[in-house]
Each structure stands twice: as structure tokens, then as C-alpha cells.
Short mmCIF file of C-alpha atoms in Angstrom, two decimals:
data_model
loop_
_atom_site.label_atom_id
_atom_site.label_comp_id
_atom_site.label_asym_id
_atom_site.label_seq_id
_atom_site.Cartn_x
_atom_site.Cartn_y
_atom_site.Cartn_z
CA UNK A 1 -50.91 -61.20 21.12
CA UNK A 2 -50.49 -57.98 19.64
CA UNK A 3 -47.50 -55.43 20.21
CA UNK A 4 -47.05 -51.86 18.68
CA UNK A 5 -43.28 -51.03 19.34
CA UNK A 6 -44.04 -48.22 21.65
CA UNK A 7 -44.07 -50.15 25.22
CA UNK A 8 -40.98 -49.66 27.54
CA UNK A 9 -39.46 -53.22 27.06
CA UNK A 10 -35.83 -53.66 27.92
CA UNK A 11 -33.86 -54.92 24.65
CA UNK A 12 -32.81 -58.62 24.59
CA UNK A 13 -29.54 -58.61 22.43
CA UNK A 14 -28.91 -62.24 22.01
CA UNK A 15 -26.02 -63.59 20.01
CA UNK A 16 -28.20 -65.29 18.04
CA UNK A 17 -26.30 -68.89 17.20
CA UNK A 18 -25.20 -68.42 20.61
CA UNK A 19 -28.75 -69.55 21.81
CA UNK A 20 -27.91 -72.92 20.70
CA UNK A 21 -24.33 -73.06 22.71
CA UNK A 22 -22.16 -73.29 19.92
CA UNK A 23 -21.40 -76.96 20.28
CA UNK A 24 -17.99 -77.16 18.31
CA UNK A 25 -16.62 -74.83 20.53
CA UNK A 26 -16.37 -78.06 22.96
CA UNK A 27 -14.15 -80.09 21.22
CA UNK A 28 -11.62 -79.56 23.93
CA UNK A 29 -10.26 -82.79 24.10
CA UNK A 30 -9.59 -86.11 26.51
CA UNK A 31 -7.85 -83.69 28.40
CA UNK A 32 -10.90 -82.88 30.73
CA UNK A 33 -11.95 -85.98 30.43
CA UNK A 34 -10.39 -86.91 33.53
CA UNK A 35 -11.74 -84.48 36.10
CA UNK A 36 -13.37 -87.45 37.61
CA UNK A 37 -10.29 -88.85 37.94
CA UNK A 38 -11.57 -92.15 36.24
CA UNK A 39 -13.63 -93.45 38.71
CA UNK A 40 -17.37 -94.78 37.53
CA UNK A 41 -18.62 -93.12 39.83
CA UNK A 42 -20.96 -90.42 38.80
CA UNK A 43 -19.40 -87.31 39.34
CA UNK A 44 -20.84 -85.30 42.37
CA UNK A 45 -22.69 -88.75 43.23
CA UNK A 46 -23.31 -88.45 47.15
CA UNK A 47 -21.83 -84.88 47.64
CA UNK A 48 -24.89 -83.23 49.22
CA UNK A 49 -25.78 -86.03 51.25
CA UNK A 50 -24.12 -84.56 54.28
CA UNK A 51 -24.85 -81.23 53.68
CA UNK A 52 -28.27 -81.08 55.80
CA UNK A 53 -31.66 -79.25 55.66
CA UNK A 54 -32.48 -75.23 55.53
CA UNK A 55 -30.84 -72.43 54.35
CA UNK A 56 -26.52 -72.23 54.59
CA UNK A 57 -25.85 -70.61 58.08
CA UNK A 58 -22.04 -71.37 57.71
CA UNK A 59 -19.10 -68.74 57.65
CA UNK A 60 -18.96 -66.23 54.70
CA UNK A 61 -18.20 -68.08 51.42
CA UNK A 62 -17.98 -66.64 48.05
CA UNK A 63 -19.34 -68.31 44.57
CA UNK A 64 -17.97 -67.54 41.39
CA UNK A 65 -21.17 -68.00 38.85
CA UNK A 66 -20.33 -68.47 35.15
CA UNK A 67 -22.82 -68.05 32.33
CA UNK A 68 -23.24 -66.59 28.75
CA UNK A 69 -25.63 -64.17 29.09
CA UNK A 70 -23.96 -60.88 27.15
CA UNK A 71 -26.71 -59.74 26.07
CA UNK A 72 -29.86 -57.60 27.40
CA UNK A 73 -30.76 -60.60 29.25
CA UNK A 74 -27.75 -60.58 31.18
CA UNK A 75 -28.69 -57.15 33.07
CA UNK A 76 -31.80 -59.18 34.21
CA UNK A 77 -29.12 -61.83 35.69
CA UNK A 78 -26.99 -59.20 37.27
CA UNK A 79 -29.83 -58.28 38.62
CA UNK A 80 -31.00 -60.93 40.40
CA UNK A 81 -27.50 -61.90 41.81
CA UNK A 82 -27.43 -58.15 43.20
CA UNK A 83 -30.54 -58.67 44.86
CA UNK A 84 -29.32 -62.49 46.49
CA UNK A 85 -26.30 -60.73 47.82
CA UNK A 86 -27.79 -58.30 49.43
CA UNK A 87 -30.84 -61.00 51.06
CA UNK A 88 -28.07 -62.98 51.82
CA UNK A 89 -25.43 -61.85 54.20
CA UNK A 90 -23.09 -64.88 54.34
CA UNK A 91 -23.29 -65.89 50.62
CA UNK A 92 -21.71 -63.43 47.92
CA UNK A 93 -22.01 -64.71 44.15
CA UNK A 94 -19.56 -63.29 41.68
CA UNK A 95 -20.56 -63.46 37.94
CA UNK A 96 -18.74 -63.51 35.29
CA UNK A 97 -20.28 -63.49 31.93
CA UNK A 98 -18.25 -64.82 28.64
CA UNK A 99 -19.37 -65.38 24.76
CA UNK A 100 -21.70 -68.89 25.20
CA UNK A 101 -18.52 -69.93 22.61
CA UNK A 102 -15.38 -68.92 25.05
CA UNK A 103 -17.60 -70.22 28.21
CA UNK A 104 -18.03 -73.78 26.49
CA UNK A 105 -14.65 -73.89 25.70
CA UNK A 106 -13.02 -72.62 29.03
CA UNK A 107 -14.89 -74.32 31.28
CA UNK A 108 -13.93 -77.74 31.30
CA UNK A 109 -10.11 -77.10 31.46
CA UNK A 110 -10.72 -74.41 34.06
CA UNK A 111 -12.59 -77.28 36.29
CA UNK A 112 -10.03 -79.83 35.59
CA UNK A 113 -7.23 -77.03 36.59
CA UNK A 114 -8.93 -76.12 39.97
CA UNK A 115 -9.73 -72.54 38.69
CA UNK A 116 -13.37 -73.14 36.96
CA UNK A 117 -16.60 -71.75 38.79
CA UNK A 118 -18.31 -72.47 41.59
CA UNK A 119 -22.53 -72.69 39.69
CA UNK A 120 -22.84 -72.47 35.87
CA UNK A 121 -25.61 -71.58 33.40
CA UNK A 122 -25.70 -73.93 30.19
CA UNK A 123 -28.13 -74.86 27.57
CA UNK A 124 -29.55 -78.06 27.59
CA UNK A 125 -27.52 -80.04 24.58
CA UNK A 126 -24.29 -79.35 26.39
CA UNK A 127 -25.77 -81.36 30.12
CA UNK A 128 -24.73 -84.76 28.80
CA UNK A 129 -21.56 -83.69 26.87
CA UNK A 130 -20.13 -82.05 30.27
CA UNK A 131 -21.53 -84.86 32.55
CA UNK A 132 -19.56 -87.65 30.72
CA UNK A 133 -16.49 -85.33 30.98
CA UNK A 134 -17.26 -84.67 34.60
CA UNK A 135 -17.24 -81.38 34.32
CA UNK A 136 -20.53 -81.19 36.39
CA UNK A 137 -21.79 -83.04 39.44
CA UNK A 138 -24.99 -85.09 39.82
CA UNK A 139 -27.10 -82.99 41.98
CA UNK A 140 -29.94 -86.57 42.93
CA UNK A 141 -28.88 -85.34 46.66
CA UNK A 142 -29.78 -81.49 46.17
CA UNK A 143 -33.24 -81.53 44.51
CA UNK A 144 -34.89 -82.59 47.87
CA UNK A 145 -33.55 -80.14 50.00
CA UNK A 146 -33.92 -77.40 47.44
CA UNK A 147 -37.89 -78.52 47.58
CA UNK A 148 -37.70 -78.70 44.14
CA UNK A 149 -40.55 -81.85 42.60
CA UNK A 150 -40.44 -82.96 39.33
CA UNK A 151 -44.39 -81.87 39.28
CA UNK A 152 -43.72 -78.60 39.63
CA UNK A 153 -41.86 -78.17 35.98
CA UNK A 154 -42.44 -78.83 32.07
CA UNK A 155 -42.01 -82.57 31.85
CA UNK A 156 -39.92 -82.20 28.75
CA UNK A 157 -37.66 -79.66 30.74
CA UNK A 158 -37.06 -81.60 34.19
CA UNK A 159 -36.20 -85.01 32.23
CA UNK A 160 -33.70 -83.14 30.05
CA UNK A 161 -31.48 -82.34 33.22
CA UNK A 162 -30.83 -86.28 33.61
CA UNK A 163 -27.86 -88.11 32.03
CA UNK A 164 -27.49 -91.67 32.16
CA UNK A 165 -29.92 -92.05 35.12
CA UNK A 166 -28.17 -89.01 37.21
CA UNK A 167 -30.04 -85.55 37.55
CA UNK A 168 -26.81 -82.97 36.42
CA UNK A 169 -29.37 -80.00 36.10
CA UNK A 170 -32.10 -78.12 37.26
CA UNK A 171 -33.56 -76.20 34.76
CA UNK A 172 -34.46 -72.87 34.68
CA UNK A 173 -36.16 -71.76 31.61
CA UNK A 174 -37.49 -72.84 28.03
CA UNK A 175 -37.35 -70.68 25.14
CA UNK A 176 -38.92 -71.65 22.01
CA UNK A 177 -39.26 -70.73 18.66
CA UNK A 178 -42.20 -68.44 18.02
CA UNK A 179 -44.60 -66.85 15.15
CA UNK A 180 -44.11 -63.11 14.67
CA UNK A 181 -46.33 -61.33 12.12
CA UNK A 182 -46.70 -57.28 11.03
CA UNK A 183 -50.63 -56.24 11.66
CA UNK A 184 -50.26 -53.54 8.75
CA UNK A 185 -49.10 -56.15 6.41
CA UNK A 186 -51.78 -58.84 7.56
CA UNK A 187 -54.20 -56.65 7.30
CA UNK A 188 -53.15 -55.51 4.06
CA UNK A 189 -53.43 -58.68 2.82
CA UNK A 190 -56.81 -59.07 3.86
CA UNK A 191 -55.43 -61.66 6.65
CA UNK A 192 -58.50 -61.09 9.36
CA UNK A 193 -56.06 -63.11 12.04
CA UNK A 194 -52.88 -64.39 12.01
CA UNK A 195 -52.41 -67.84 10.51
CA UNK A 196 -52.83 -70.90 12.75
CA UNK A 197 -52.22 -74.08 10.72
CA UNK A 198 -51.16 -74.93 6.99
CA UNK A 199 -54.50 -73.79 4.82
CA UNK A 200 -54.53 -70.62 6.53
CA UNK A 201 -50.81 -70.16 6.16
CA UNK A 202 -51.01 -70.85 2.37
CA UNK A 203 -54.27 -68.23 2.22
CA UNK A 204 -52.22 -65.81 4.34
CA UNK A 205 -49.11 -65.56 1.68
CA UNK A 206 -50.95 -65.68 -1.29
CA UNK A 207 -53.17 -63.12 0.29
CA UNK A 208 -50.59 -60.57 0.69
CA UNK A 209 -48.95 -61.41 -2.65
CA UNK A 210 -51.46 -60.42 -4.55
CA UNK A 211 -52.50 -57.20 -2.29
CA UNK A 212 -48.34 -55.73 -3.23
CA UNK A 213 -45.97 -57.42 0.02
CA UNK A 214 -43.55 -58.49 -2.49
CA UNK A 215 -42.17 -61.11 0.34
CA UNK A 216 -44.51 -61.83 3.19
CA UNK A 217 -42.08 -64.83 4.49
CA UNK A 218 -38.41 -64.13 4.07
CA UNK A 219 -37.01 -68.00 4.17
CA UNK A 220 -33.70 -67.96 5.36
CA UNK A 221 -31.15 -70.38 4.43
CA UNK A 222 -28.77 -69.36 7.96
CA UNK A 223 -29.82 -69.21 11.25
CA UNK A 224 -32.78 -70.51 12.52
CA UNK A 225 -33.79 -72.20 9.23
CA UNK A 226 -32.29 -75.46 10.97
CA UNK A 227 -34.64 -74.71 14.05
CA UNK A 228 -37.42 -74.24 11.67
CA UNK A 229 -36.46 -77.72 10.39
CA UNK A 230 -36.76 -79.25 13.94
CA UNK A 231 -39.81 -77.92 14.43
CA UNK A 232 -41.55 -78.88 11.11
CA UNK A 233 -39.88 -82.12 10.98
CA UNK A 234 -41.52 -82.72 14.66
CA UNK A 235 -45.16 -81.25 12.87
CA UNK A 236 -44.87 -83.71 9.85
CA UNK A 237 -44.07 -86.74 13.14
CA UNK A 238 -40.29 -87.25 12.20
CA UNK A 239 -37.69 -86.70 14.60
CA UNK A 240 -34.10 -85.69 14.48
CA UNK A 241 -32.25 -89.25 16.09
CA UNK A 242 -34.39 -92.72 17.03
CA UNK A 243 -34.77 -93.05 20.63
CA UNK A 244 -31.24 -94.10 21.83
CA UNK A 245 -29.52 -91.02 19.46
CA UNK A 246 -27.59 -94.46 18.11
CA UNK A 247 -29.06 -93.25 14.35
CA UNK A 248 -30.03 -90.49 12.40
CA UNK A 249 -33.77 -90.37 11.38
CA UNK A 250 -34.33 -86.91 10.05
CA UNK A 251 -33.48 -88.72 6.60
CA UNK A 252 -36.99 -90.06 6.39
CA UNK A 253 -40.15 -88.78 4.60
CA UNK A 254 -41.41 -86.67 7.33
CA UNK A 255 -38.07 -84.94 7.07
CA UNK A 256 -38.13 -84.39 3.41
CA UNK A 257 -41.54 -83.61 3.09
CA UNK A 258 -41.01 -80.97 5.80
CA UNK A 259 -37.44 -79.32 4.45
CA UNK A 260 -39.28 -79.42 0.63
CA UNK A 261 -42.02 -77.50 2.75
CA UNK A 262 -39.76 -74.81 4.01
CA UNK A 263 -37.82 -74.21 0.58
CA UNK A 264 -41.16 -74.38 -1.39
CA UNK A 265 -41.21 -70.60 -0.33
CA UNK A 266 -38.64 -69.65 -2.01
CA UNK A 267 -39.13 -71.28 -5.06
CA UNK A 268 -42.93 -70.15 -5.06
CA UNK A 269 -41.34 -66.23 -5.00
CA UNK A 270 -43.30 -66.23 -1.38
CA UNK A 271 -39.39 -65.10 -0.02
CA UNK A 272 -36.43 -63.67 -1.89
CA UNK A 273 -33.63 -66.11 -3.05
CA UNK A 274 -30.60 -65.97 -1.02
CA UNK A 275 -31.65 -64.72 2.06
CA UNK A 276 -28.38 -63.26 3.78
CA UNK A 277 -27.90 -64.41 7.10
CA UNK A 278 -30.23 -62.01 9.82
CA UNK A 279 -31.25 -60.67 6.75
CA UNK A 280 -35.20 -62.17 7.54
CA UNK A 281 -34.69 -60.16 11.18
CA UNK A 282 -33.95 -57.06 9.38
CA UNK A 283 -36.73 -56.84 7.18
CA UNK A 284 -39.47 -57.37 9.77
CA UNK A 285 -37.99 -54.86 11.78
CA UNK A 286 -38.40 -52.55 8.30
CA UNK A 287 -41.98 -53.95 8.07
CA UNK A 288 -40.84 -55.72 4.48
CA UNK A 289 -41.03 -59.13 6.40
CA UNK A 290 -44.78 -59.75 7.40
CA UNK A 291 -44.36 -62.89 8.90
CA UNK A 292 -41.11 -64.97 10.45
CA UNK A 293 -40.08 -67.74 12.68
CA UNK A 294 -37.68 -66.86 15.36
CA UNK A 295 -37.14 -67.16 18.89
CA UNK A 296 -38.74 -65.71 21.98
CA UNK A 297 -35.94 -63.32 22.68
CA UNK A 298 -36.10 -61.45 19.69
CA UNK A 299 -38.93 -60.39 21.10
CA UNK A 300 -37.14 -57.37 23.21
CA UNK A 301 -35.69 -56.89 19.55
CA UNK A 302 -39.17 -56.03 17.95
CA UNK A 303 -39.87 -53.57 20.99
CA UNK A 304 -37.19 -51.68 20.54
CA UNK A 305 -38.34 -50.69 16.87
CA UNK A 306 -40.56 -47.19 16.50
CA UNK A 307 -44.05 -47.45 15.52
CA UNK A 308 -43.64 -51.60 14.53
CA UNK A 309 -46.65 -53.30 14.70
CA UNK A 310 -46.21 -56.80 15.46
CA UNK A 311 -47.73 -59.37 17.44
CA UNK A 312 -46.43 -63.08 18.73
CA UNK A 313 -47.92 -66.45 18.63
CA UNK A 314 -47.39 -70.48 18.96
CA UNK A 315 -45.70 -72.09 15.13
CA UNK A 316 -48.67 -72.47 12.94
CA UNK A 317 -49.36 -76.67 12.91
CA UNK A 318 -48.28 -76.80 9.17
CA UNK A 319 -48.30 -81.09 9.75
CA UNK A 320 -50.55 -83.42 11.53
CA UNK A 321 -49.15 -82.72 15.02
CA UNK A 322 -47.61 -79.61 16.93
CA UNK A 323 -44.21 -79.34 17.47
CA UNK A 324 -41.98 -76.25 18.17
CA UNK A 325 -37.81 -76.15 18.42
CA UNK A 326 -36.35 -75.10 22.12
CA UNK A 327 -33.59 -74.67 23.93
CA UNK A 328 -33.16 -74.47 28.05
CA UNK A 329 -30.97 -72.69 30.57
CA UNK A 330 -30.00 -75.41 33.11
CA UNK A 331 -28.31 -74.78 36.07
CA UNK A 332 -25.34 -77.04 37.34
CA UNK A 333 -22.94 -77.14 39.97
CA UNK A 334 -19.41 -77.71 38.83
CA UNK A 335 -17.24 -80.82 39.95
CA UNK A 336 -14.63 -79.78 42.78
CA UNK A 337 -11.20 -81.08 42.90
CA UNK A 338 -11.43 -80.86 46.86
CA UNK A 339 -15.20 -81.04 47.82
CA UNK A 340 -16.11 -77.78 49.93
CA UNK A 341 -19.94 -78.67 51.99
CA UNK A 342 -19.93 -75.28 52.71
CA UNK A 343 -19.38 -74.14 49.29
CA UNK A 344 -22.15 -76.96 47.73
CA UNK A 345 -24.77 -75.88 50.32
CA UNK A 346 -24.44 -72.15 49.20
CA UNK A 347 -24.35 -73.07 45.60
CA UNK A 348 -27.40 -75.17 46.74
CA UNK A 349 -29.06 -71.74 48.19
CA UNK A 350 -28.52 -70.24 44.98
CA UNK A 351 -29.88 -72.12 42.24
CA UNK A 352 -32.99 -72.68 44.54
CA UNK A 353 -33.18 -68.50 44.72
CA UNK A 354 -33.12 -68.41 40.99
CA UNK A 355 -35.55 -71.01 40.32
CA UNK A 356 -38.14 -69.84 42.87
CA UNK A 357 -37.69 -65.89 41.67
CA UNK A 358 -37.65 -66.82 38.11
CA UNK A 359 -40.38 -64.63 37.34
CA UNK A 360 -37.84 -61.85 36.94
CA UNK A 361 -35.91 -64.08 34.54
CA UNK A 362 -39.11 -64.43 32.73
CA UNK A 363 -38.68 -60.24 31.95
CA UNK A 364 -35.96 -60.76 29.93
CA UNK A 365 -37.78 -63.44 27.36
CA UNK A 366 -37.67 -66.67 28.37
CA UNK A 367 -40.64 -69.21 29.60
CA UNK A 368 -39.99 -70.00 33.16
CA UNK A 369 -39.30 -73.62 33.58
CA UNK A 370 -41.51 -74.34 36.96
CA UNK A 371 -44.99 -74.20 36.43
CA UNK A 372 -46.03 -72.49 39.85
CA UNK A 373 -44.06 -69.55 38.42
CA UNK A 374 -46.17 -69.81 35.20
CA UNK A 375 -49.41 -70.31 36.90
CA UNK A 376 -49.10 -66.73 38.79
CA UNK A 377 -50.86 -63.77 37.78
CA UNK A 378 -47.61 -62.14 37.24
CA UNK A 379 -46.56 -64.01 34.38
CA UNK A 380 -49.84 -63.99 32.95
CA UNK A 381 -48.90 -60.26 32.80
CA UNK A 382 -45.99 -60.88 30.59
CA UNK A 383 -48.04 -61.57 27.38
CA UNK A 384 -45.98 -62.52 25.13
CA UNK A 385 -44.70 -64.77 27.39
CA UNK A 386 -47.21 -66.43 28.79
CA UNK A 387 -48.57 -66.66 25.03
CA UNK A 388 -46.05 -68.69 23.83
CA UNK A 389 -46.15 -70.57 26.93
CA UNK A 390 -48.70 -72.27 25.40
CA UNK A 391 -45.75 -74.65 23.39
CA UNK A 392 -44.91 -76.04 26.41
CA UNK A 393 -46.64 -79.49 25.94
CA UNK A 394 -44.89 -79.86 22.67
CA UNK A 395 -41.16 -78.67 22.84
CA UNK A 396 -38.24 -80.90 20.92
CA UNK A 397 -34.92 -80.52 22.77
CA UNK A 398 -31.95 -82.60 21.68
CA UNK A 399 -31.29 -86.03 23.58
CA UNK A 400 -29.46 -85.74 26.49
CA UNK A 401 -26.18 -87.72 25.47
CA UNK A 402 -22.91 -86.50 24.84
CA UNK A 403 -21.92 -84.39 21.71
CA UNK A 404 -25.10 -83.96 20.65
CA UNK A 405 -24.22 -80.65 19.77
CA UNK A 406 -21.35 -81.14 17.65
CA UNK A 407 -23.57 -83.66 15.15
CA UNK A 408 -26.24 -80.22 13.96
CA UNK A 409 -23.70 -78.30 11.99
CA UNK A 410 -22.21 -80.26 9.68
CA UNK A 411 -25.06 -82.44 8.66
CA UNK A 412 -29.06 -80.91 8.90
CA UNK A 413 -27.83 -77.82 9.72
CA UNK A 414 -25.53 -77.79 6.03
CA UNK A 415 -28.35 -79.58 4.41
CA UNK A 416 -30.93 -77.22 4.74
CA UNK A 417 -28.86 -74.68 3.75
CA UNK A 418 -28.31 -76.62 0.54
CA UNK A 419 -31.48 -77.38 -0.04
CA UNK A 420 -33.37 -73.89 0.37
CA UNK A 421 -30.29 -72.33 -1.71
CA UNK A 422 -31.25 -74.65 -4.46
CA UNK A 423 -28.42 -76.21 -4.77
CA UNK A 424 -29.81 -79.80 -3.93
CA UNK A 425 -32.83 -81.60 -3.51
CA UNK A 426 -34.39 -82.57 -0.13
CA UNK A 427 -33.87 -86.29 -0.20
CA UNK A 428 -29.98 -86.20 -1.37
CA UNK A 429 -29.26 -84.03 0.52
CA UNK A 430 -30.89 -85.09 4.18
CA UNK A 431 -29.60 -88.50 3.38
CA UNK A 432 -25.45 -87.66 2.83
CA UNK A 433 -26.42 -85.27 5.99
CA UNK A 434 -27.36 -88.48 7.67
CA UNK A 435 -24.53 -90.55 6.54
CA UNK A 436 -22.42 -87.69 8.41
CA UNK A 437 -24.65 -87.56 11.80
CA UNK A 438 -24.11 -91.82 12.00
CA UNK A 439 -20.42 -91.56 11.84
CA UNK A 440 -20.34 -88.38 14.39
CA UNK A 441 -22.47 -90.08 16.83
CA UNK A 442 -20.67 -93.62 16.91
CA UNK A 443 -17.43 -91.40 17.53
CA UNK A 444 -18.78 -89.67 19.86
CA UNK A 445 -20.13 -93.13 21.62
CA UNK A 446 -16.62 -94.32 21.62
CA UNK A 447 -15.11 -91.02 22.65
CA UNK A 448 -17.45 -90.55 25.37
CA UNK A 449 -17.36 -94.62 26.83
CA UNK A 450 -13.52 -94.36 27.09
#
């Protein structure tokens, strides 16, 4: 999947740790903890029961639709909310588009207040976190009048919307980490195709080293090195937390084999030593970065760059077994202090309008979570796209359970950083970052079961 940088692509201009959520930006307190009003009750449990079949036909109601998409990505959104309002004559949406940080932080004391939105975008490690706050409804009595079946998405993706046996989201996308290499370099290298697992990885660098690319792989210590942890850490058959996210288990020997992996590219002189933060990004747009791991909607980023010659495939299987990092955009509907049927049955209308046209979110860089969207000749058009598609089978997302996302930063996240910095070894350092992630996520069980 080849790209030369001329093409008329619209520019994605992600915040790039915004992808992820910014989960620390939700430490907002018990405070919004008692939306629900502390009932056990899921939140939203029952709510669209009564709402009936079909399309809304009621009197003129507006939705206020909250997301973080600042970005290029977000003039895709606007887009597509434009063209509901104007297919839709008693439904008007209103967006309003914050920093992912100020939306995560606002949100739940704007729902709790009465003054919170209507529909919401959020990534997928922040479902669980606002479902045990009650921030969000459980939408079990929407998906069937939305004709919306679990075998028409990404299993991975459709599960991930459920929180302790509730559905709270219905997902609209996946976007992965993916492969980007420079032709020129690769093929000044002698590299015939781009690499697909570890041998031809290890032939690819070495290849280019000794044909002058002083740096064919620019490791980064910063963002996404912790995504490119996930996702070889998955490839060696680790994983991040055991099955109930009770424990840590990126500790283990998958995990150190996989972080020593990573770092080995610095100390081999395969990257430069302290890689600045975006620094990587930078130098494949110069065309001083043959080859780098980032994700799908940087791919906007690349097109925007004169006479670059890239391309874009799936990770290279460095370990036994596939595995690639991702993230979602789930859609929710947000828990009502006075419930409003007509209200729920047009945010009902909506999400179902944005997952059935998300082929035009698809433009913008992301995989398209349904796969009757993916299985149309119009994303088969969107190459890069529908390449990295091909991930789909193997995607990590984080457990659905609450403040997951607060546990990454301070303990993987800071070891790998460590670790390809030199300033510790793999093993010490993945096991204090463990230590850390145990404590967080038993105080997070006991903040979360209050």
C-alpha cells in the first residue's frame, strides 16, 4: 500500500496522546459518582423500552452532541451532523467539540448538574470508568430497534461496549497502530518489500545501515512507544492485566523480552538516543525516518507532505502471534436527570445514522467498526484503510472496567520510557511498574464498588 504525498487527502491533525483519552484527566471525584442517585440499578436500564419501533416522528427536539474531535477529523464529523440535520426535519444535533482532556473532565459534572449533552463520542478505556459513575446509560433496549447485531461488527469492538453485563456503547470505529515505511529509503537499502515479520525486519535495518540511512527506525521513548509495547507484548503472547484486570501481567517474560526488543534499537545505533517526543513523526515526514510505528490517522499527516513517498501496512509479527494496539470511538447516550422518550428516541436516530453512514467517517482515518461498511466496494477504495483493516482479527483494547485508563501512565507507560532511555533494565523496571498498576487497580476496585 503505497502512497506518494501528491493525492488530495484532507489532513488528520490529531492531538496525538489525545487518541488515548487522556485518562487522568478523569479523576473528577465521588462527586459524579452519584448521578445514579445510588440505586443498583444500571443506569439507563429499561429507558428505551417504551420508546417504540421506526424512525422519531415526535415534535422538534434538539441534541447537544459532545466529542473530541479538534482535529481534521472533526470537519468529517461536522459534516455528517450537517448532512443529518438537513435529512432530518424534526431532529437538530448541536456539536460541540472540546480537547479529549477538557471533554473527560467536564462531562461527568456537567451530567450530574443537568447541563451535560444529550449523545457523546468516547474512546473505549473510558466506557467502564463513566458507566460505574453513571455518567452513561445502558443502551440493551436500543440496539434492537437501531437494527444493530452483534454479527455485523469486529468481535473485539462490539464486546468492548459492555460493562458489567450492560451494553453502554455502540461502537463506531477502530483505529490501530500501523507500519509506515519511505520507498526511497527501502529501496535504498536494497529492501525489495517492506518487512513483514522479525527476520525480515532485522535484514531490512541492517540493510539500510550499511547502504548510508544513518537511522532507518527512530525508537521513541514518548508517545506511542507504550502502544508499541502493547502491541509487541501481545506478539511475544503476554498481555497487559490477567483476565479479571485484578493483576498486572505485563511484568512477565513476554513483556520483557518484548520491551528489551524495542530498546535493542537504540542500543544497536538502528535509532538515535533520546528520541524527543514527535521527534520519530518529524523525521519520516523529512524522509530521515524510513520506517515507524504509529497510528492510522497520521496517515492524513504523511499526505500532506510534498513529494513523500510512503506506503502503509499491518505491524510486522516480530513474536509468535499477531497483535496490534487500538483504540475505538464508542458512542453513548448520556444519563438524564429527568428521562425525555422523545429526546432518547432521537438520540437513538442518531447514533444509528452514524453507524450506518460510517463510510464517511472512514475518510477521515479510522477503520469502520461494522463490517457491512467494510465489506463495500467503497471502503475497499480507501486503501490505506481497508489495508490496515486487515488487523482487525487481532486488536488489544484495554478491559472494559473502571479506571483503566488512569493505571498506563504511571507504570508501563514510565517504564518504557526508562527502559529505552537506558536508564534501567527491562525486568526492574516492568516489575516496580507492576507493583504500581496492583495498587492503582485495587483502588480503583474499591473506589469504583462504593
Amino acid at each position: 500500500m503505497e502512497h506518494n504525498g501528491l493525492g488530495d487527502t484532507s489532513a488528520l491533525n490529531l492531538t496525538r496522546r489525545g487518541v488515548l483519552g487522556l485518562g487522568a484527566a478523569l479523576g473528577v471525584g465521588a462527586a459524579v459518582s452519584a448521578c445514579g442517585g445510588g440505586s443498583s440499578t444500571p443506569p439507563g436500564a429499561g429507558a428505551g423500552a417504551n420508546i417504540g419501533e421506526g424512525a422519531y416522528e415526535g415534535e422538534k427536539v434538539t441534541l447537544a452532541f459532545w466529542n473530541g474531535f479538534t482535529g481534521g477529523d472533526g470537519a468529517f464529523m461536522k459534516e455528517m451532523v450537517k448532512t443529518f440535520n438537513t435529512e432530518t426535519e424534526n431532529i437538530e444535533v448541536q456539536m460541540n467539540t472540546l480537547e479529549w482532556g477538557d471533554f473527560y473532565s467536564k462531562v461527568p459534572n456537567a451530567v450530574a448538574s443537568g447541563a451535560g449533552p444529550d449523545v457523546a463520542a468516547m474512546h473505549v478505556d473510558q466506557v467502564g470508568t463513566n458507566a460505574a459513575r453513571r455518567v452513561i446509560m445502558s443502551l440493551d433496549d436500543f440496539t434492537g430497534p437501531m437494527e444493530l447485531q452483534e454479527d455485523d461488527f469486529a468481535e473485539t469492538v462490539w464486546k468492548a461496549g459492555i460493562y458489567d453485563g450492560q451494553r453502554y456503547a455502540i461502537p463506531l470505529d477502530v483505529h490501530p497502530l500501523a507500519f509506515y515505511y519511505n520507498n526511497k529509503l527501502l529501496q535504498q537499502g536494497g529492501v525489495s518489500e517492506p518487512p513483514k515479520d522479525r527476520e525480515s525486519w532485522e535484514a531490512a535495518l541492517t540493510g539500510m545501515k550499511s547502504k548510508g540511512v544513518e537511522y532507518p527506525f527512530w525508537a521513541t521513548a514518548t508517545w506511542p512507544a507504550h502502544l508499541i509495547f502493547i502491541s509487541l507484548l501481545g506478539q511475544f503472547g503476554g498481555s497487559l492485566y490477567d483476565e479479571e484486570a485484578a493483576k498486572a501481567t505485563f511484568a512477565s517474560a513476554e513483556g520483557v523480552e518484548a520491551l528489551e526488543w524495542y530498546a535493542s534499537h537504540v542500543e544497536k545505533g538502528f535509532s538515535p538516543k533520546n528520541v524527543a517526543n514527535d521527534a520519530q513523526a518529524q523525521a519520516f515526514r523529512q524522509g530521515r525516518d524510513a520506517m515507524t510505528w504509529d497510528g492510522i490517522w497520521m496517515m492524513n499527516e504523511w499526505a500532506k507532505v510534498q513529494g513523500l513517498d510512503w506506503g502503509a501496512s499491518p505491524l510486522p509479527q516480530i513474536g509468535d502471534e499477531p497483535a496490534v494496539w487500538a483504540s475505538s470511538h464508542q458512542l453513548v447516550i448520556m444519563q438524564q436527570r429527568q428521562a425525555d422518550e422523545n429526546k432518547l428516541h432521537a438520540a437513538r436516530d442518531f447514533i444509528k445514522y452514524l453507524s450506518d453512514n460510517s463510510i464517511e467517517w472512514a475518510k477521515s482515518g479510522q477503520i469502520p467498526a461494522r463490517n457491512s461498511v467494510r465489506e463495500s466496494d467503497e471502503f475497499a477504495a480507501l486503501e490505506v484503510q481497508s489495508t490496515l483493516a486487515e488487523q482487525l482479527d487481532y486488536v488489544i483494547f484495554p478491559p472494559t472496567v473502571p479506571g483503566i485508563g488512569d493505571v498506563t501512565a504511571p507504570t508501563f507507560e514510565q517504564a518504557v520510557n526508562t527502559v529505552v532511555l537506558g536508564k534501567a533494565d527491562a525486568k526492574t523496571a516492568l516489575e516496580d511498574a507492576a507493583k504500581k498498576a496492583d495498587a492503582l487497580l485495587e483502588d480503583n476496585r474499591k473506589k469504583y464498588s462504593a
